[in-house]
């Protein structure tokens, strides 16, 4: 994720989390899980961070993270791009 800030500047926020059954493309999930593992965080925490950045129009990943994502996409043969986002159908 983009640069971390100290918790003294941003105190921890209590939230209520819910379990959900989201369907997601298999290779995309593998890349996300790999990135979460790389950062020693849960998949849920990673997704929350990505979405919160997106909601503010901010990029969620540093250059270093983009390199790791590129590597993971290659490993898991993920060739989808944002251009594919509304064109995916079940096989």
Backbone as a printed PyTorch tensor [residue, N CA C, xyz], in Angstrom:
tensor([[[  0.8440,  -1.1630,   0.0000],
         [  0.0000,   0.0000,   0.0000],
         [  0.8930,   1.2310,   0.0000]],

        [[  0.3250,   2.3650,  -0.3310],
         [  1.0820,   3.6030,  -0.3410],
         [  1.6000,   3.8710,   1.0650]],

        [[  2.4690,   4.8630,   1.2180],
         [  3.1770,   5.1090,   2.4720],
         [  2.3340,   5.0030,   3.7190]],

        [[  2.8750,   4.3570,   4.7240],
         [  2.1850,   4.2180,   6.0100],
         [  2.4240,   5.4610,   6.8540]],

        [[  1.4060,   5.8720,   7.6110],
         [  1.5400,   6.9910,   8.5280],
         [  1.4830,   6.4550,   9.9480]],

        [[  2.1350,   7.1700,  10.8570],
         [  2.1620,   6.6810,  12.2350],
         [  0.7740,   6.7770,  12.8570]],

        [[  0.4970,   5.8720,  13.8030],
         [ -0.8130,   5.8760,  14.4400],
         [ -0.9770,   7.0520,  15.3870]],

        [[  0.1100,   7.7430,  15.7530],
         [ -0.0340,   8.9240,  16.5940],
         [ -0.6700,  10.0560,  15.8050]],

        [[ -0.4040,  10.1220,  14.5010],
         [ -1.0270,  11.1310,  13.6400],
         [ -2.4410,  10.7120,  13.2640]],

        [[ -2.6500,   9.4230,  13.1000],
         [ -3.9430,   8.8700,  12.7240],
         [ -4.2970,   7.7720,  13.7100]],

        [[ -5.0560,   8.1100,  14.7550],
         [ -5.3890,   7.0900,  15.7490],
         [ -6.1900,   5.9560,  15.1270]],

        [[ -6.0640,   4.7630,  15.7110],
         [ -6.7980,   3.6010,  15.2210],
         [ -8.2890,   3.8710,  15.2830]],

        [[ -9.0110,   3.4130,  14.2640],
         [-10.4610,   3.6150,  14.1750],
         [-11.1590,   2.2860,  14.3470]],

        [[-12.1330,   2.2360,  15.2290],
         [-12.9050,   1.0150,  15.4230],
         [-13.9810,   0.9420,  14.3480]],

        [[-14.1100,  -0.2450,  13.7480],
         [-15.1150,  -0.4740,  12.7200],
         [-15.8140,  -1.7990,  12.9930]],

        [[-16.9550,  -2.0050,  12.3760],
         [-17.6520,  -3.2880,  12.4510],
         [-17.4790,  -3.9730,  11.1060]],

        [[-16.8660,  -5.1290,  11.1090],
         [-16.6560,  -5.8870,   9.8780],
         [-17.6980,  -6.9970,   9.7770]],

        [[-18.0610,  -7.3350,   8.5350],
         [-19.0200,  -8.4040,   8.2830],
         [-18.4050,  -9.4120,   7.3190]],

        [[-18.8260, -10.6530,   7.4540],
         [-18.3840, -11.7110,   6.5470],
         [-19.2130, -11.6120,   5.2750]],

        [[-18.5650, -11.7800,   4.1340],
         [-19.2880, -11.6860,   2.8640],
         [-18.8440, -12.7940,   1.9240]],

        [[-19.6810, -13.1220,   0.9970],
         [-19.3550, -14.1570,   0.0140],
         [-19.2000, -13.5320,  -1.3570]],

        [[-18.0960, -12.8910,  -1.5970],
         [-17.8460, -12.2050,  -2.8620],
         [-17.2360, -13.1780,  -3.8610]],

        [[-17.7530, -13.1610,  -5.0850],
         [-17.1670, -13.9610,  -6.1680],
         [-16.1850, -13.0800,  -6.9100]],

        [[-15.0070, -13.6360,  -7.2230],
         [-13.9550, -12.8590,  -7.8720],
         [-13.1570, -13.7730,  -8.7990]],

        [[-12.6300, -13.2270,  -9.8470],
         [-11.8570, -13.9970, -10.8210],
         [-10.6880, -14.6760, -10.1260]],

        [[-10.4780, -15.9420, -10.4400],
         [ -9.5310, -16.7970,  -9.7270],
         [ -8.1030, -16.2410,  -9.7130]],

        [[ -7.5740, -15.8420, -10.8560],
         [ -6.1920, -15.3570, -10.9240],
         [ -6.0380, -14.0130, -10.2260]],

        [[ -7.0750, -13.1830, -10.3220],
         [ -7.0580, -11.8930,  -9.6360],
         [ -6.9780, -12.1070,  -8.1260]],

        [[ -7.7380, -13.0740,  -7.6320],
         [ -7.7040, -13.3890,  -6.2050],
         [ -6.3210, -13.8740,  -5.7830]],

        [[ -5.6840, -14.6920,  -6.6150],
         [ -4.3480, -15.1770,  -6.2860],
         [ -3.3570, -14.0260,  -6.1750]],

        [[ -3.4440, -13.0600,  -7.0780],
         [ -2.5540, -11.8920,  -7.0210],
         [ -2.8210, -11.0870,  -5.7570]],

        [[ -4.1000, -10.8620,  -5.4450],
         [ -4.4400, -10.1130,  -4.2300],
         [ -3.9530, -10.8310,  -2.9740]],

        [[ -4.1480, -12.1410,  -2.9060],
         [ -3.6760, -12.9050,  -1.7470],
         [ -2.1570, -12.8440,  -1.6360]],

        [[ -1.4700, -12.9390,  -2.7820],
         [ -0.0150, -12.8390,  -2.7840],
         [  0.4620, -11.4910,  -2.2900]],

        [[ -0.2190, -10.4370,  -2.7130],
         [  0.1530,  -9.0830,  -2.2810],
         [ -0.1270,  -8.8980,  -0.7860]],

        [[ -1.2450,  -9.4120,  -0.3280],
         [ -1.5700,  -9.3340,   1.1010],
         [ -0.5120, -10.0680,   1.9230]],

        [[ -0.1330, -11.2490,   1.4750],
         [  0.8970, -12.0340,   2.1670],
         [  2.2230, -11.2730,   2.1740]],

        [[  2.5760, -10.6690,   1.0550],
         [  3.8080,  -9.8820,   0.9420],
         [  3.8430,  -8.7710,   1.9930]],

        [[  2.6750,  -8.1800,   2.2690],
         [  2.5790,  -7.0890,   3.2470],
         [  2.2190,  -7.5830,   4.6440]],

        [[  2.1180,  -8.9070,   4.8150],
         [  1.7740,  -9.4990,   6.1060],
         [  0.4740,  -8.9010,   6.6470]],

        [[ -0.5360,  -8.8760,   5.7810],
         [ -1.8460,  -8.3620,   6.1730],
         [ -2.9230,  -9.3020,   5.6340]],

        [[ -4.1240,  -9.1500,   6.1200],
         [ -5.2100,  -9.9950,   5.6360],
         [ -5.6810,  -9.4940,   4.2790]],

        [[ -6.3160, -10.3870,   3.5430],
         [ -6.8980, -10.0190,   2.2680],
         [ -7.9410,  -8.9250,   2.4630]],

        [[ -8.7430,  -9.0450,   3.5050],
         [ -9.7630,  -8.0280,   3.7950],
         [ -9.1600,  -6.6560,   4.0300]],

        [[ -8.0700,  -6.6130,   4.8100],
         [ -7.4020,  -5.3300,   5.0650],
         [ -6.8690,  -4.7240,   3.7680]],

        [[ -6.3110,  -5.5660,   2.9040],
         [ -5.7950,  -5.0890,   1.6230],
         [ -6.9160,  -4.5020,   0.7770]],

        [[ -8.0190,  -5.2240,   0.6640],
         [ -9.1470,  -4.7530,  -0.1470],
         [ -9.7230,  -3.4570,   0.4240]],

        [[ -9.8590,  -3.3860,   1.7480],
         [-10.3550,  -2.1470,   2.3630],
         [ -9.4550,  -0.9710,   1.9980]],

        [[ -8.1460,  -1.1770,   2.0740],
         [ -7.2090,  -0.1050,   1.7440],
         [ -7.3150,   0.3340,   0.2920]],

        [[ -7.4310,  -0.6420,  -0.6180],
         [ -7.5660,  -0.3270,  -2.0380],
         [ -8.8250,   0.4920,  -2.2870]],

        [[ -9.9390,   0.0490,  -1.7200],
         [-11.2190,   0.7190,  -1.9330],
         [-11.2170,   2.1210,  -1.3230]],

        [[-10.6950,   2.2690,  -0.1110],
         [-10.6630,   3.5950,   0.5170],
         [ -9.8230,   4.5730,  -0.3010]],

        [[ -8.7060,   4.1080,  -0.8480],
         [ -7.9030,   4.9610,  -1.7320],
         [ -8.6940,   5.3210,  -2.9900]],

        [[ -9.3360,   4.3280,  -3.5980],
         [-10.0990,   4.5540,  -4.8310],
         [-11.2390,   5.5460,  -4.5970]],

        [[-11.9120,   5.4450,  -3.4620],
         [-13.0170,   6.3540,  -3.1550],
         [-12.5670,   7.8100,  -3.0840]],

        [[-11.2910,   8.0220,  -2.7860],
         [-10.7470,   9.3830,  -2.7240],
         [ -9.9710,   9.7470,  -3.9840]],

        [[-10.0120,   8.8660,  -4.9880],
         [ -9.3230,   9.1350,  -6.2430],
         [ -7.8090,   9.0700,  -6.1260]],

        [[ -7.3210,   8.3120,  -5.1560],
         [ -5.8830,   8.2020,  -4.9220],
         [ -5.3860,   6.8210,  -5.3250]],

        [[ -4.1620,   6.7730,  -5.8190],
         [ -3.5570,   5.4900,  -6.1710],
         [ -3.1880,   4.7420,  -4.8900]],

        [[ -3.5780,   3.4720,  -4.7680],
         [ -3.3030,   2.7310,  -3.5370],
         [ -1.9020,   2.1450,  -3.4490]],

        [[ -1.1510,   2.1240,  -4.5640],
         [  0.1160,   1.4140,  -4.5670],
         [  1.2930,   2.2880,  -4.9560]],

        [[  2.3980,   2.0750,  -4.2530],
         [  3.6540,   2.7520,  -4.5700],
         [  4.2880,   2.0740,  -5.7890]],

        [[  5.3480,   2.6640,  -6.2860],
         [  6.0750,   2.0850,  -7.4170],
         [  6.6030,   0.6860,  -7.0730]],

        [[  7.1030,   0.5360,  -5.8480],
         [  7.6130,  -0.7640,  -5.3980],
         [  6.5000,  -1.8120,  -5.3990]],

        [[  5.3240,  -1.4120,  -4.9250],
         [  4.1860,  -2.3330,  -4.9140],
         [  3.7350,  -2.6790,  -6.3250]],

        [[  3.7910,  -1.7170,  -7.2320],
         [  3.4050,  -1.9820,  -8.6170],
         [  4.3410,  -3.0160,  -9.2430]],

        [[  5.6180,  -2.9830,  -8.8840],
         [  6.5810,  -3.9740,  -9.3750],
         [  6.2040,  -5.3580,  -8.8370]],

        [[  5.8560,  -5.4350,  -7.5540],
         [  5.4510,  -6.7110,  -6.9490],
         [  4.1720,  -7.2230,  -7.6190]],

        [[  3.2320,  -6.3430,  -7.8860],
         [  1.9880,  -6.7350,  -8.5520],
         [  2.2960,  -7.2660,  -9.9540]],

        [[  3.1770,  -6.6020, -10.6670],
         [  3.5700,  -7.0650, -12.0010],
         [  4.1540,  -8.4720, -11.9210]],

        [[  5.0060,  -8.7100, -10.9350],
         [  5.6020, -10.0340, -10.7380],
         [  4.5330, -11.0850, -10.4320]],

        [[  3.6080, -10.7520,  -9.5370],
         [  2.5480, -11.6840,  -9.1640],
         [  1.6180, -11.9640, -10.3490]],

        [[  1.3170, -10.9340, -11.1450],
         [  0.4790, -11.1360, -12.3280],
         [  1.1510, -12.1020, -13.2940]],

        [[  2.4480, -11.9850, -13.4260],
         [  3.1870, -12.8880, -14.3030],
         [  3.1530, -14.3180, -13.7650]],

        [[  3.3930, -14.4780, -12.4790],
         [  3.3840, -15.8060, -11.8500],
         [  2.0300, -16.4860, -12.0280]],

        [[  0.9450, -15.7380, -11.8140],
         [ -0.3980, -16.3180, -11.8640],
         [ -1.0820, -16.1320, -13.2210]],

        [[ -0.3030, -15.6960, -14.2160],
         [ -0.7870, -15.5460, -15.5900],
         [ -2.0450, -14.6900, -15.6860]],

        [[ -2.0700, -13.6110, -14.9170],
         [ -3.2040, -12.6820, -14.9490],
         [ -2.9710, -11.6660, -16.0600]],

        [[ -3.7650, -11.7630, -17.1110],
         [ -3.6170, -10.8660, -18.2520],
         [ -4.7720,  -9.8700, -18.3700]],

        [[ -5.6520,  -9.8370, -17.3810],
         [ -6.7710,  -8.8970, -17.3990],
         [ -6.2790,  -7.4820, -17.0770]],

        [[ -6.9430,  -6.4940, -17.6500],
         [ -6.6370,  -5.0940, -17.3650],
         [ -7.9270,  -4.3720, -16.9780]],

        [[ -7.8230,  -3.1170, -16.6390],
         [ -9.0110,  -2.3420, -16.2860],
         [ -9.9760,  -2.2480, -17.4720]],

        [[ -9.4710,  -2.3880, -18.6780],
         [-10.3300,  -2.3740, -19.8700],
         [-11.2900,  -3.5640, -19.8800]],

        [[-10.9430,  -4.6270, -19.1800],
         [-11.7680,  -5.8350, -19.1200],
         [-12.8210,  -5.7950, -18.0100]],

        [[-12.7820,  -4.7830, -17.1600],
         [-13.5510,  -4.8190, -15.9130],
         [-15.0570,  -4.9880, -16.0730]],

        [[-15.6420,  -4.5390, -17.1370],
         [-17.0990,  -4.6880, -17.3050],
         [-17.4330,  -5.6520, -18.4380]],

        [[-16.4640,  -6.4760, -18.8160],
         [-16.6480,  -7.4110, -19.9240],
         [-16.4230,  -8.8610, -19.5110]],

        [[-16.3390,  -9.1350, -18.2310],
         [-16.0400, -10.4840, -17.7570],
         [-17.3210, -11.3100, -17.6540]],

        [[-17.2670, -12.5360, -18.1630],
         [-18.3960, -13.4660, -18.0630],
         [-17.8720, -14.7960, -17.5430]],

        [[-18.7530, -15.5620, -16.9070],
         [-18.3790, -16.8810, -16.3810],
         [-18.0760, -17.8320, -17.5320]],

        [[-17.0790, -18.6950, -17.3470],
         [-16.7810, -19.7000, -18.3850],
         [-17.5050, -20.9910, -18.1130]]])
